[in-house]
């Protein structure tokens, strides 16, 4: 059974940094894309970034490009989201997700989801 467990959320001031982690277990992820999504109160869940487990190619939403970096450690089966220059509008619950669909960027394309971790950016 696939399990994705996020950690690393918290409260940070605007301009600060946080690193989120997603520990993946339950299967071999070499054929998977791993994604990060976020959902702010009253808003739909939105795509943030994804990485191809094999090869490490990445893709970002325009809103985070240049500030966020997604990476993975294949030995630890963990995906990271390094978030720099955080803004109050980055405040949301951040979710890790996994899919075998190529270049997936929408919620319905992802098969597995973590429980989420709260990120709050104060102004």
mmCIF file of N, CA and C in Angstrom:
data_model
loop_
_atom_site.group_PDB
_atom_site.id
_atom_site.type_symbol
_atom_site.label_atom_id
_atom_site.label_comp_id
_atom_site.label_asym_id
_atom_site.label_seq_id
_atom_site.Cartn_x
_atom_site.Cartn_y
_atom_site.Cartn_z
ATOM 1 N N UNK A 1 0.845 -1.200 0.000
ATOM 2 C CA UNK A 1 0.000 0.000 0.000
ATOM 3 C C UNK A 1 0.873 1.238 0.000
ATOM 4 N N UNK A 2 0.605 2.148 -0.926
ATOM 5 C CA UNK A 2 1.398 3.378 -1.017
ATOM 6 C C UNK A 2 1.060 4.300 0.142
ATOM 7 N N UNK A 3 2.099 4.837 0.740
ATOM 8 C CA UNK A 3 1.923 5.800 1.815
ATOM 9 C C UNK A 3 2.841 6.984 1.564
ATOM 10 N N UNK A 4 2.281 8.176 1.646
ATOM 11 C CA UNK A 4 3.034 9.422 1.502
ATOM 12 C C UNK A 4 2.837 10.216 2.784
ATOM 13 N N UNK A 5 3.944 10.590 3.417
ATOM 14 C CA UNK A 5 3.866 11.293 4.689
ATOM 15 C C UNK A 5 4.662 12.583 4.584
ATOM 16 N N UNK A 6 3.964 13.710 4.683
ATOM 17 C CA UNK A 6 4.612 15.014 4.610
ATOM 18 C C UNK A 6 5.038 15.482 5.988
ATOM 19 N N UNK A 7 6.064 16.297 5.998
ATOM 20 C CA UNK A 7 6.520 16.934 7.234
ATOM 21 C C UNK A 7 7.253 18.211 6.869
ATOM 22 N N UNK A 8 7.517 19.050 7.870
ATOM 23 C CA UNK A 8 8.330 20.242 7.661
ATOM 24 C C UNK A 8 7.561 21.544 7.602
ATOM 25 N N UNK A 9 6.242 21.481 7.677
ATOM 26 C CA UNK A 9 5.479 22.717 7.668
ATOM 27 C C UNK A 9 5.646 23.496 8.953
ATOM 28 N N UNK A 10 5.127 24.730 8.957
ATOM 29 C CA UNK A 10 5.231 25.550 10.156
ATOM 30 C C UNK A 10 4.898 26.990 9.861
ATOM 31 N N UNK A 11 5.235 27.833 10.818
ATOM 32 C CA UNK A 11 5.000 29.274 10.713
ATOM 33 C C UNK A 11 6.318 29.972 10.417
ATOM 34 N N UNK A 12 6.321 30.836 9.416
ATOM 35 C CA UNK A 12 7.528 31.544 9.031
ATOM 36 C C UNK A 12 7.158 32.958 8.611
ATOM 37 N N UNK A 13 8.068 33.890 8.782
ATOM 38 C CA UNK A 13 7.829 35.261 8.360
ATOM 39 C C UNK A 13 8.045 35.397 6.848
ATOM 40 N N UNK A 14 7.385 36.382 6.277
ATOM 41 C CA UNK A 14 7.568 36.656 4.855
ATOM 42 C C UNK A 14 9.057 36.867 4.556
ATOM 43 N N UNK A 15 9.496 36.290 3.450
ATOM 44 C CA UNK A 15 10.907 36.347 3.086
ATOM 45 C C UNK A 15 11.717 35.174 3.601
ATOM 46 N N UNK A 16 11.128 34.402 4.476
ATOM 47 C CA UNK A 16 11.822 33.259 5.054
ATOM 48 C C UNK A 16 11.757 32.019 4.189
ATOM 49 N N UNK A 17 12.274 30.917 4.742
ATOM 50 C CA UNK A 17 12.366 29.654 4.006
ATOM 51 C C UNK A 17 11.862 28.499 4.850
ATOM 52 N N UNK A 18 11.374 27.480 4.163
ATOM 53 C CA UNK A 18 11.006 26.213 4.778
ATOM 54 C C UNK A 18 11.343 25.097 3.789
ATOM 55 N N UNK A 19 11.619 23.911 4.325
ATOM 56 C CA UNK A 19 11.788 22.747 3.469
ATOM 57 C C UNK A 19 10.798 21.680 3.888
ATOM 58 N N UNK A 20 9.956 21.300 2.956
ATOM 59 C CA UNK A 20 8.993 20.229 3.186
ATOM 60 C C UNK A 20 9.585 18.904 2.719
ATOM 61 N N UNK A 21 9.220 17.851 3.416
ATOM 62 C CA UNK A 21 9.645 16.505 3.041
ATOM 63 C C UNK A 21 8.425 15.622 2.823
ATOM 64 N N UNK A 22 8.572 14.655 1.933
ATOM 65 C CA UNK A 22 7.520 13.677 1.673
ATOM 66 C C UNK A 22 8.178 12.302 1.637
ATOM 67 N N UNK A 23 7.942 11.518 2.658
ATOM 68 C CA UNK A 23 8.492 10.166 2.723
ATOM 69 C C UNK A 23 7.523 9.204 2.040
ATOM 70 N N UNK A 24 8.014 8.514 1.019
ATOM 71 C CA UNK A 24 7.167 7.624 0.222
ATOM 72 C C UNK A 24 7.503 6.169 0.511
ATOM 73 N N UNK A 25 6.491 5.345 0.616
ATOM 74 C CA UNK A 25 6.712 3.917 0.879
ATOM 75 C C UNK A 25 5.605 3.091 0.244
ATOM 76 N N UNK A 26 5.841 1.798 0.163
ATOM 77 C CA UNK A 26 4.804 0.895 -0.311
ATOM 78 C C UNK A 26 5.032 0.308 -1.680
ATOM 79 N N UNK A 27 5.921 0.889 -2.457
ATOM 80 C CA UNK A 27 6.230 0.353 -3.774
ATOM 81 C C UNK A 27 7.474 1.013 -4.325
ATOM 82 N N UNK A 28 7.920 0.554 -5.478
ATOM 83 C CA UNK A 28 9.022 1.200 -6.176
ATOM 84 C C UNK A 28 8.480 2.347 -6.995
ATOM 85 N N UNK A 29 9.087 3.508 -6.855
ATOM 86 C CA UNK A 29 8.556 4.709 -7.475
ATOM 87 C C UNK A 29 9.303 5.123 -8.740
ATOM 88 N N UNK A 30 10.110 4.259 -9.280
ATOM 89 C CA UNK A 30 10.944 4.631 -10.420
ATOM 90 C C UNK A 30 10.135 5.069 -11.628
ATOM 91 N N UNK A 31 8.910 4.609 -11.770
ATOM 92 C CA UNK A 31 8.078 4.985 -12.918
ATOM 93 C C UNK A 31 7.090 6.090 -12.574
ATOM 94 N N UNK A 32 7.253 6.716 -11.433
ATOM 95 C CA UNK A 32 6.299 7.698 -10.950
ATOM 96 C C UNK A 32 6.792 9.131 -11.122
ATOM 97 N N UNK A 33 5.808 10.035 -11.185
ATOM 98 C CA UNK A 33 6.037 11.457 -11.004
ATOM 99 C C UNK A 33 5.539 11.795 -9.592
ATOM 100 N N UNK A 34 6.297 12.597 -8.901
ATOM 101 C CA UNK A 34 5.907 13.044 -7.569
ATOM 102 C C UNK A 34 5.587 14.533 -7.646
ATOM 103 N N UNK A 35 4.464 14.901 -7.063
ATOM 104 C CA UNK A 35 4.040 16.290 -7.150
ATOM 105 C C UNK A 35 3.787 16.908 -5.790
ATOM 106 N N UNK A 36 3.861 18.214 -5.756
ATOM 107 C CA UNK A 36 3.430 18.993 -4.602
ATOM 108 C C UNK A 36 2.266 19.872 -5.034
ATOM 109 N N UNK A 37 1.229 19.883 -4.226
ATOM 110 C CA UNK A 37 0.061 20.730 -4.416
ATOM 111 C C UNK A 37 -0.151 21.536 -3.135
ATOM 112 N N UNK A 38 -0.985 22.552 -3.228
ATOM 113 C CA UNK A 38 -1.338 23.307 -2.030
ATOM 114 C C UNK A 38 -2.792 23.757 -2.109
ATOM 115 N N UNK A 39 -3.361 23.954 -0.937
ATOM 116 C CA UNK A 39 -4.751 24.388 -0.863
ATOM 117 C C UNK A 39 -4.893 25.414 0.243
ATOM 118 N N UNK A 40 -5.238 26.630 -0.161
ATOM 119 C CA UNK A 40 -5.486 27.703 0.788
ATOM 120 C C UNK A 40 -6.957 27.679 1.192
ATOM 121 N N UNK A 41 -7.290 28.271 2.340
ATOM 122 C CA UNK A 41 -8.689 28.276 2.789
ATOM 123 C C UNK A 41 -9.610 28.887 1.739
ATOM 124 N N UNK A 42 -10.682 28.176 1.425
ATOM 125 C CA UNK A 42 -11.666 28.687 0.489
ATOM 126 C C UNK A 42 -11.269 28.602 -0.971
ATOM 127 N N UNK A 43 -10.120 27.982 -1.240
ATOM 128 C CA UNK A 43 -9.650 27.885 -2.626
ATOM 129 C C UNK A 43 -9.488 26.429 -3.037
ATOM 130 N N UNK A 44 -9.415 26.213 -4.330
ATOM 131 C CA UNK A 44 -9.192 24.872 -4.834
ATOM 132 C C UNK A 44 -7.737 24.479 -4.656
ATOM 133 N N UNK A 45 -7.520 23.174 -4.607
ATOM 134 C CA UNK A 45 -6.160 22.674 -4.526
ATOM 135 C C UNK A 45 -5.452 22.955 -5.853
ATOM 136 N N UNK A 46 -4.221 23.484 -5.751
ATOM 137 C CA UNK A 46 -3.518 23.872 -6.955
ATOM 138 C C UNK A 46 -2.144 23.225 -7.039
ATOM 139 N N UNK A 47 -1.700 23.011 -8.273
ATOM 140 C CA UNK A 47 -0.407 22.416 -8.547
ATOM 141 C C UNK A 47 0.716 23.389 -8.172
ATOM 142 N N UNK A 48 1.787 22.851 -7.602
ATOM 143 C CA UNK A 48 2.949 23.660 -7.242
ATOM 144 C C UNK A 48 4.170 23.231 -8.057
ATOM 145 N N UNK A 49 4.491 21.938 -8.000
ATOM 146 C CA UNK A 49 5.690 21.445 -8.678
ATOM 147 C C UNK A 49 5.608 19.934 -8.814
ATOM 148 N N UNK A 50 6.389 19.393 -9.753
ATOM 149 C CA UNK A 50 6.485 17.940 -9.858
ATOM 150 C C UNK A 50 7.905 17.558 -10.263
ATOM 151 N N UNK A 51 8.246 16.315 -9.987
ATOM 152 C CA UNK A 51 9.552 15.786 -10.366
ATOM 153 C C UNK A 51 9.376 14.354 -10.845
ATOM 154 N N UNK A 52 10.102 14.011 -11.874
ATOM 155 C CA UNK A 52 10.088 12.637 -12.351
ATOM 156 C C UNK A 52 11.066 11.852 -11.505
ATOM 157 N N UNK A 53 10.579 10.765 -10.900
ATOM 158 C CA UNK A 53 11.434 10.025 -9.990
ATOM 159 C C UNK A 53 12.686 9.523 -10.707
ATOM 160 N N UNK A 54 12.512 9.021 -11.887
ATOM 161 C CA UNK A 54 13.646 8.540 -12.660
ATOM 162 C C UNK A 54 14.144 9.659 -13.544
ATOM 163 N N UNK A 55 15.342 10.131 -13.293
ATOM 164 C CA UNK A 55 15.907 11.200 -14.108
ATOM 165 C C UNK A 55 15.853 12.560 -13.455
ATOM 166 N N UNK A 56 14.821 12.819 -12.672
ATOM 167 C CA UNK A 56 14.763 14.046 -11.894
ATOM 168 C C UNK A 56 14.305 15.294 -12.627
ATOM 169 N N UNK A 57 13.701 15.158 -13.803
ATOM 170 C CA UNK A 57 13.224 16.358 -14.492
ATOM 171 C C UNK A 57 12.115 17.010 -13.687
ATOM 172 N N UNK A 58 12.071 18.339 -13.712
ATOM 173 C CA UNK A 58 11.152 19.093 -12.865
ATOM 174 C C UNK A 58 10.284 20.044 -13.680
ATOM 175 N N UNK A 59 9.194 20.460 -13.032
ATOM 176 C CA UNK A 59 8.282 21.436 -13.645
ATOM 177 C C UNK A 59 7.609 22.194 -12.522
ATOM 178 N N UNK A 60 7.428 23.525 -12.716
ATOM 179 C CA UNK A 60 6.890 24.379 -11.657
ATOM 180 C C UNK A 60 5.717 25.221 -12.143
ATOM 181 N N UNK A 61 4.852 25.528 -11.208
ATOM 182 C CA UNK A 61 3.835 26.530 -11.471
ATOM 183 C C UNK A 61 4.517 27.892 -11.562
ATOM 184 N N UNK A 62 3.968 28.773 -12.383
ATOM 185 C CA UNK A 62 4.574 30.092 -12.550
ATOM 186 C C UNK A 62 4.663 30.851 -11.231
ATOM 187 N N UNK A 63 3.709 30.631 -10.353
ATOM 188 C CA UNK A 63 3.651 31.382 -9.100
ATOM 189 C C UNK A 63 4.819 31.079 -8.158
ATOM 190 N N UNK A 64 5.495 29.957 -8.356
ATOM 191 C CA UNK A 64 6.582 29.582 -7.453
ATOM 192 C C UNK A 64 7.924 29.460 -8.160
ATOM 193 N N UNK A 65 7.915 29.604 -9.475
ATOM 194 C CA UNK A 65 9.141 29.436 -10.252
ATOM 195 C C UNK A 65 10.195 30.442 -9.787
ATOM 196 N N UNK A 66 11.400 29.935 -9.561
ATOM 197 C CA UNK A 66 12.478 30.787 -9.095
ATOM 198 C C UNK A 66 12.558 30.919 -7.585
ATOM 199 N N UNK A 67 11.515 30.502 -6.877
ATOM 200 C CA UNK A 67 11.517 30.564 -5.404
ATOM 201 C C UNK A 67 11.510 29.180 -4.774
ATOM 202 N N UNK A 68 10.840 28.241 -5.401
ATOM 203 C CA UNK A 68 10.714 26.883 -4.868
ATOM 204 C C UNK A 68 11.557 25.917 -5.697
ATOM 205 N N UNK A 69 12.080 24.900 -5.038
ATOM 206 C CA UNK A 69 12.840 23.860 -5.722
ATOM 207 C C UNK A 69 12.380 22.491 -5.241
ATOM 208 N N UNK A 70 11.996 21.639 -6.184
ATOM 209 C CA UNK A 70 11.619 20.274 -5.856
ATOM 210 C C UNK A 70 12.794 19.359 -6.160
ATOM 211 N N UNK A 71 13.021 18.393 -5.274
ATOM 212 C CA UNK A 71 14.112 17.454 -5.468
ATOM 213 C C UNK A 71 13.731 16.116 -4.849
ATOM 214 N N UNK A 72 14.545 15.090 -5.110
ATOM 215 C CA UNK A 72 14.272 13.789 -4.484
ATOM 216 C C UNK A 72 15.560 13.101 -4.135
ATOM 217 N N UNK A 73 15.474 12.300 -3.102
ATOM 218 C CA UNK A 73 16.585 11.462 -2.653
ATOM 219 C C UNK A 73 16.116 10.025 -2.850
ATOM 220 N N UNK A 74 16.620 9.379 -3.904
ATOM 221 C CA UNK A 74 16.120 8.047 -4.232
ATOM 222 C C UNK A 74 16.522 7.024 -3.173
ATOM 223 N N UNK A 75 17.636 7.236 -2.507
ATOM 224 C CA UNK A 75 18.068 6.297 -1.470
ATOM 225 C C UNK A 75 17.153 6.341 -0.253
ATOM 226 N N UNK A 76 16.611 7.528 0.018
ATOM 227 C CA UNK A 76 15.730 7.692 1.177
ATOM 228 C C UNK A 76 14.255 7.626 0.790
ATOM 229 N N UNK A 77 13.970 7.477 -0.510
ATOM 230 C CA UNK A 77 12.581 7.474 -0.993
ATOM 231 C C UNK A 77 11.832 8.709 -0.501
ATOM 232 N N UNK A 78 12.471 9.848 -0.604
ATOM 233 C CA UNK A 78 11.905 11.091 -0.077
ATOM 234 C C UNK A 78 11.970 12.185 -1.130
ATOM 235 N N UNK A 79 10.906 12.956 -1.193
ATOM 236 C CA UNK A 79 10.831 14.116 -2.072
ATOM 237 C C UNK A 79 10.817 15.364 -1.208
ATOM 238 N N UNK A 80 11.468 16.400 -1.677
ATOM 239 C CA UNK A 80 11.575 17.645 -0.912
ATOM 240 C C UNK A 80 10.993 18.811 -1.707
ATOM 241 N N UNK A 81 10.566 19.809 -0.967
ATOM 242 C CA UNK A 81 10.185 21.077 -1.572
ATOM 243 C C UNK A 81 10.850 22.177 -0.763
ATOM 244 N N UNK A 82 11.895 22.739 -1.317
ATOM 245 C CA UNK A 82 12.589 23.869 -0.688
ATOM 246 C C UNK A 82 11.877 25.145 -1.105
ATOM 247 N N UNK A 83 11.400 25.880 -0.119
ATOM 248 C CA UNK A 83 10.624 27.086 -0.386
ATOM 249 C C UNK A 83 11.372 28.289 0.169
ATOM 250 N N UNK A 84 11.787 29.182 -0.709
ATOM 251 C CA UNK A 84 12.500 30.393 -0.329
ATOM 252 C C UNK A 84 11.674 31.622 -0.675
ATOM 253 N N UNK A 85 12.053 32.740 -0.102
ATOM 254 C CA UNK A 85 11.362 34.015 -0.372
ATOM 255 C C UNK A 85 9.855 33.852 -0.219
ATOM 256 N N UNK A 86 9.456 33.263 0.867
ATOM 257 C CA UNK A 86 8.041 32.976 1.066
ATOM 258 C C UNK A 86 7.218 34.248 1.213
ATOM 259 N N UNK A 87 5.991 34.167 0.708
ATOM 260 C CA UNK A 87 5.062 35.291 0.735
ATOM 261 C C UNK A 87 3.807 34.871 1.507
ATOM 262 N N UNK A 88 3.067 35.823 2.044
ATOM 263 C CA UNK A 88 1.817 35.461 2.735
ATOM 264 C C UNK A 88 0.870 34.655 1.855
ATOM 265 N N UNK A 89 0.887 34.907 0.562
ATOM 266 C CA UNK A 89 -0.008 34.163 -0.340
ATOM 267 C C UNK A 89 0.424 32.719 -0.552
ATOM 268 N N UNK A 90 1.574 32.329 -0.025
ATOM 269 C CA UNK A 90 1.987 30.924 -0.054
ATOM 270 C C UNK A 90 1.361 30.124 1.086
ATOM 271 N N UNK A 91 0.669 30.808 1.977
ATOM 272 C CA UNK A 91 0.020 30.133 3.092
ATOM 273 C C UNK A 91 -1.016 29.134 2.589
ATOM 274 N N UNK A 92 -0.881 27.881 3.015
ATOM 275 C CA UNK A 92 -1.768 26.817 2.533
ATOM 276 C C UNK A 92 -1.387 25.512 3.224
ATOM 277 N N UNK A 93 -2.243 24.512 3.039
ATOM 278 C CA UNK A 93 -1.856 23.143 3.358
ATOM 279 C C UNK A 93 -1.190 22.577 2.114
ATOM 280 N N UNK A 94 0.003 22.029 2.304
ATOM 281 C CA UNK A 94 0.773 21.486 1.186
ATOM 282 C C UNK A 94 0.673 19.969 1.198
ATOM 283 N N UNK A 95 0.383 19.418 0.013
ATOM 284 C CA UNK A 95 0.184 17.984 -0.142
ATOM 285 C C UNK A 95 1.211 17.398 -1.099
ATOM 286 N N UNK A 96 1.672 16.223 -0.768
ATOM 287 C CA UNK A 96 2.519 15.434 -1.647
ATOM 288 C C UNK A 96 1.616 14.433 -2.366
ATOM 289 N N UNK A 97 1.932 14.150 -3.635
ATOM 290 C CA UNK A 97 1.108 13.233 -4.408
ATOM 291 C C UNK A 97 1.976 12.449 -5.384
ATOM 292 N N UNK A 98 1.454 11.315 -5.854
ATOM 293 C CA UNK A 98 2.204 10.459 -6.775
ATOM 294 C C UNK A 98 1.301 9.985 -7.904
ATOM 295 N N UNK A 99 1.900 9.870 -9.079
ATOM 296 C CA UNK A 99 1.152 9.414 -10.248
ATOM 297 C C UNK A 99 2.077 8.747 -11.241
ATOM 298 N N UNK A 100 1.491 7.883 -12.081
ATOM 299 C CA UNK A 100 2.249 7.301 -13.181
ATOM 300 C C UNK A 100 1.926 7.997 -14.496
ATOM 301 N N UNK A 101 1.047 8.980 -14.453
ATOM 302 C CA UNK A 101 0.653 9.691 -15.660
ATOM 303 C C UNK A 101 1.723 10.712 -16.031
ATOM 304 N N UNK A 102 2.033 10.738 -17.308
ATOM 305 C CA UNK A 102 3.075 11.627 -17.791
ATOM 306 C C UNK A 102 2.691 13.089 -17.605
ATOM 307 N N UNK A 103 3.619 13.864 -17.087
ATOM 308 C CA UNK A 103 3.513 15.330 -17.007
ATOM 309 C C UNK A 103 2.199 15.786 -16.387
ATOM 310 N N UNK A 104 1.795 15.105 -15.323
ATOM 311 C CA UNK A 104 0.527 15.421 -14.662
ATOM 312 C C UNK A 104 0.633 16.693 -13.843
ATOM 313 N N UNK A 105 -0.381 17.546 -13.965
ATOM 314 C CA UNK A 105 -0.400 18.805 -13.231
ATOM 315 C C UNK A 105 -1.754 19.129 -12.626
ATOM 316 N N UNK A 106 -2.690 18.204 -12.678
ATOM 317 C CA UNK A 106 -4.002 18.445 -12.085
ATOM 318 C C UNK A 106 -4.277 17.392 -11.024
ATOM 319 N N UNK A 107 -5.134 17.747 -10.096
ATOM 320 C CA UNK A 107 -5.376 16.858 -8.964
ATOM 321 C C UNK A 107 -5.926 15.505 -9.399
ATOM 322 N N UNK A 108 -6.789 15.492 -10.406
ATOM 323 C CA UNK A 108 -7.435 14.240 -10.777
ATOM 324 C C UNK A 108 -6.471 13.263 -11.449
ATOM 325 N N UNK A 109 -5.298 13.753 -11.857
ATOM 326 C CA UNK A 109 -4.312 12.887 -12.507
ATOM 327 C C UNK A 109 -3.435 12.148 -11.497
ATOM 328 N N UNK A 110 -3.495 12.525 -10.247
ATOM 329 C CA UNK A 110 -2.639 11.920 -9.235
ATOM 330 C C UNK A 110 -3.393 10.832 -8.477
ATOM 331 N N UNK A 111 -2.721 9.699 -8.275
ATOM 332 C CA UNK A 111 -3.339 8.507 -7.709
ATOM 333 C C UNK A 111 -3.271 8.474 -6.191
ATOM 334 N N UNK A 112 -2.169 8.938 -5.641
ATOM 335 C CA UNK A 112 -1.937 8.806 -4.201
ATOM 336 C C UNK A 112 -1.638 10.167 -3.601
ATOM 337 N N UNK A 113 -2.107 10.345 -2.376
ATOM 338 C CA UNK A 113 -1.980 11.628 -1.681
ATOM 339 C C UNK A 113 -1.546 11.425 -0.233
ATOM 340 N N UNK A 114 -0.762 12.396 0.248
ATOM 341 C CA UNK A 114 -0.452 12.447 1.666
ATOM 342 C C UNK A 114 -1.533 13.197 2.417
ATOM 343 N N UNK A 115 -1.333 13.349 3.714
ATOM 344 C CA UNK A 115 -2.339 13.978 4.573
ATOM 345 C C UNK A 115 -2.197 15.494 4.617
ATOM 346 N N UNK A 116 -1.079 16.012 4.159
ATOM 347 C CA UNK A 116 -0.873 17.452 4.109
ATOM 348 C C UNK A 116 -0.119 17.995 5.308
ATOM 349 N N UNK A 117 0.544 19.119 5.095
ATOM 350 C CA UNK A 117 1.255 19.821 6.165
ATOM 351 C C UNK A 117 0.998 21.316 6.002
ATOM 352 N N UNK A 118 0.723 21.983 7.116
ATOM 353 C CA UNK A 118 0.340 23.393 7.072
ATOM 354 C C UNK A 118 1.567 24.285 6.978
ATOM 355 N N UNK A 119 1.508 25.232 6.057
ATOM 356 C CA UNK A 119 2.526 26.280 5.941
ATOM 357 C C UNK A 119 1.821 27.620 6.116
ATOM 358 N N UNK A 120 2.285 28.396 7.073
ATOM 359 C CA UNK A 120 1.714 29.710 7.323
ATOM 360 C C UNK A 120 2.813 30.755 7.233
ATOM 361 N N UNK A 121 2.607 31.749 6.376
ATOM 362 C CA UNK A 121 3.590 32.809 6.175
ATOM 363 C C UNK A 121 2.983 34.106 6.688
ATOM 364 N N UNK A 122 3.605 34.683 7.697
ATOM 365 C CA UNK A 122 3.108 35.916 8.280
ATOM 366 C C UNK A 122 3.754 37.122 7.607
ATOM 367 N N UNK A 123 2.996 38.210 7.531
ATOM 368 C CA UNK A 123 3.504 39.430 6.868
ATOM 369 C C UNK A 123 4.225 40.325 7.854
#
